[in-house]
Protein backbone atom coordinates (compact mmCIF):
# COMPACT_ATOMS: atom_id res chain seq x y z
CA MET A 1 134.27 54.00 129.72
CA LYS A 2 134.07 56.58 127.03
CA LYS A 3 133.20 54.02 124.38
CA GLU A 4 130.35 52.74 126.31
CA LEU A 5 129.09 56.39 127.01
CA LYS A 6 129.23 57.07 123.31
CA PHE A 7 127.22 54.02 122.55
CA ILE A 8 124.61 54.69 124.99
CA PHE A 9 124.30 58.22 123.67
CA MET A 10 123.94 56.77 119.90
CA ILE A 11 121.30 54.08 121.25
CA ILE A 12 119.38 56.93 123.00
CA MET A 13 119.67 59.10 119.94
CA LEU A 14 118.45 56.54 117.60
CA LEU A 15 115.63 55.59 119.80
CA THR A 16 114.53 59.30 120.06
CA LEU A 17 114.63 59.62 116.39
CA ILE A 18 112.51 56.24 115.75
CA PHE A 19 110.13 57.41 118.45
CA SER A 20 110.02 60.99 116.90
CA ALA A 21 109.39 59.45 113.45
CA VAL A 22 106.61 57.03 114.65
CA SER A 23 104.86 59.38 117.07
CA CYS A 24 104.28 62.25 114.15
CA LYS A 25 100.91 61.69 112.81
CA GLN A 26 101.13 64.65 110.20
CA ASN A 27 102.55 64.30 106.70
CA VAL A 28 102.59 66.91 104.02
CA THR A 29 98.95 66.14 102.92
CA THR A 30 97.46 66.71 106.51
CA MET A 31 99.58 69.87 107.07
CA LEU A 32 98.32 71.29 103.84
CA GLU A 33 94.70 70.53 104.86
CA GLU A 34 95.17 71.90 108.10
CA TYR A 35 96.67 75.00 106.74
CA ASN A 36 94.05 75.46 103.71
CA GLY A 37 91.30 74.70 106.42
CA LEU A 38 92.05 77.99 107.95
CA PHE A 39 90.57 79.88 104.88
CA GLU A 40 87.33 80.10 103.29
CA GLY A 41 86.66 79.12 99.99
CA VAL A 42 86.31 81.62 97.11
CA SER A 43 82.83 82.25 95.85
CA ASP A 44 82.25 81.40 92.21
CA GLU A 45 79.93 84.16 91.90
CA VAL A 46 80.55 86.63 89.27
CA LEU A 47 79.82 90.35 90.33
CA PRO A 48 78.36 92.64 87.82
CA VAL A 49 80.57 94.96 86.24
CA PRO A 50 79.78 98.55 84.66
CA GLY A 51 77.62 97.92 81.61
CA ASP A 52 75.88 95.12 82.93
CA PRO A 53 72.13 95.42 83.63
CA ASP A 54 72.31 94.54 87.25
CA PHE A 55 75.36 96.77 87.94
CA ASP A 56 74.77 98.87 91.15
CA PRO A 57 77.24 101.77 91.16
CA ASP A 58 76.72 102.47 94.97
CA THR A 59 78.51 99.23 95.74
CA MET A 60 82.02 100.31 94.24
CA LEU A 61 83.11 101.65 97.53
CA ASN A 62 82.18 101.37 101.18
CA LYS A 63 80.35 104.37 102.23
CA TYR A 64 82.85 105.00 105.22
CA TYR A 65 86.52 104.39 106.24
CA ALA A 66 88.45 105.06 109.40
CA ILE A 67 92.15 105.04 108.32
CA PRO A 68 94.91 104.91 110.68
CA ASN A 69 97.47 107.90 110.11
CA HIS A 70 100.59 105.38 109.71
CA THR A 71 99.13 103.19 106.87
CA THR A 72 98.43 103.51 103.14
CA PHE A 73 94.65 103.79 101.93
CA ASN A 74 94.35 101.38 98.99
CA GLU A 75 90.99 100.99 97.02
CA CYS A 76 90.51 99.30 93.71
CA ALA A 77 87.57 100.25 91.36
CA PRO A 78 85.46 97.19 89.41
CA PRO A 79 86.63 96.40 85.87
CA ALA A 80 85.59 99.29 83.44
CA TYR A 81 86.58 101.17 80.63
CA THR A 82 88.05 104.19 82.40
CA TRP A 83 88.50 105.10 86.09
CA THR A 84 88.79 108.59 87.76
CA TRP A 85 89.56 109.16 91.35
CA THR A 86 89.12 112.71 92.87
CA LEU A 87 89.62 113.45 96.60
CA TYR A 88 87.59 116.30 98.35
CA GLU A 89 87.56 118.17 101.27
CA ARG A 90 84.18 117.97 103.06
CA ASP A 91 83.20 121.38 101.68
CA GLY A 92 83.58 120.20 98.17
CA THR A 93 87.13 121.68 97.61
CA THR A 94 89.36 119.33 95.68
CA VAL A 95 92.46 118.36 97.76
CA PRO A 96 95.44 119.85 95.71
CA ARG A 97 97.98 117.29 94.69
CA SER A 98 101.57 117.67 95.95
CA PRO A 99 103.94 118.88 93.05
CA ASN A 100 106.97 117.47 95.00
CA ALA A 101 105.45 113.83 95.32
CA PRO A 102 106.14 111.82 92.39
CA PHE A 103 102.86 109.65 93.05
CA GLY A 104 100.39 112.51 94.02
CA TYR A 105 100.01 113.28 97.76
CA GLY A 106 103.10 111.46 99.28
CA ARG A 107 106.32 109.82 98.60
CA THR A 108 105.71 106.16 98.35
CA ALA A 109 106.81 102.89 96.74
CA ALA A 110 103.29 101.92 95.92
CA ARG A 111 102.66 101.23 92.17
CA VAL A 112 100.11 103.88 91.46
CA ASN A 113 98.80 106.64 93.57
CA TYR A 114 96.22 109.21 93.46
CA ASP A 115 98.19 111.28 90.73
CA SER A 116 97.60 108.31 88.43
CA ARG A 117 93.95 109.23 87.90
CA ASN A 118 93.47 107.00 84.74
CA THR A 119 93.97 103.68 87.12
CA GLN A 120 91.72 101.01 88.63
CA MET A 121 93.98 101.49 91.99
CA PHE A 122 93.92 104.22 94.34
CA SER A 123 96.63 104.36 96.86
CA LEU A 124 97.27 107.03 99.24
CA TYR A 125 100.30 106.88 101.69
CA ILE A 126 98.88 108.77 104.74
CA PRO A 127 102.10 109.54 106.55
CA THR A 128 103.31 111.98 103.89
CA SER A 129 100.07 113.08 102.27
CA LYS A 130 99.65 116.12 104.61
CA LEU A 131 95.99 115.17 105.01
CA LYS A 132 94.51 116.13 108.62
CA ILE A 133 93.74 113.97 111.25
CA GLY A 134 90.09 113.83 112.50
CA VAL A 135 88.94 115.75 109.12
CA THR A 136 86.44 113.76 106.95
CA TYR A 137 87.46 113.53 103.25
CA GLU A 138 85.43 112.49 100.17
CA LEU A 139 86.74 109.91 97.74
CA GLU A 140 84.86 109.92 94.46
CA LEU A 141 85.22 107.11 91.93
CA ARG A 142 83.87 107.69 88.28
CA VAL A 143 84.11 104.73 85.87
CA SER A 144 82.64 104.31 82.55
CA ASP A 145 81.93 101.36 80.28
CA ARG A 146 82.63 101.05 76.67
CA GLN A 147 79.34 102.55 75.67
CA GLY A 148 80.15 105.71 77.53
CA ASN A 149 77.84 105.40 80.55
CA VAL A 150 79.27 107.06 83.71
CA TYR A 151 78.84 105.45 87.02
CA THR A 152 79.74 107.40 90.30
CA ASP A 153 80.16 106.17 93.85
CA VAL A 154 81.49 108.49 96.70
CA ALA A 155 82.85 107.36 99.92
CA GLU A 156 83.92 109.40 103.31
CA PHE A 157 86.86 108.63 105.24
CA VAL A 158 88.66 110.26 108.24
CA ILE A 159 92.14 109.78 109.34
CA PHE A 160 92.89 108.94 113.04
CA GLU A 161 95.82 109.09 115.09
CA SER A 162 96.92 105.52 116.01
CA SER A 163 99.87 104.18 117.74
CA TYR A 164 101.42 100.83 117.03
CA ILE A 165 104.43 98.91 118.26
CA ASN A 166 106.87 97.86 115.79
């Protein structure tokens, strides 16, 4: 009896395996096509950079940002010769950097932060930044091209209190 049950079980498992293999309509190619179909294509348009005649410095940053208080605020400048990031209070006062923080405003594992002023990336870790919730700040980006032309753009941002679930 036990041998017969084992044999029947093996037949059922074999049939299930064959049915699964035959009924599966996807292969690696169709799975990749479905996955890649979820994303939009990348434009081949080359954006103008500082020094190009059609470069518009007002497009370097968005004009307004609302940032949750538990995240990192990251911005990237266009390719240029030099970059300078400056953070201001709404009244024009420069926001002081924290002398205790290795990357400017707060301890973070980010590659660069506000204290690395001459870099293309601006990264500000909000939880330890000591910036106030509900206050509008201004972020100024100054870039220059190899000919020494300076381009400036300013963005306003406000930090809002946000709750999230881990």
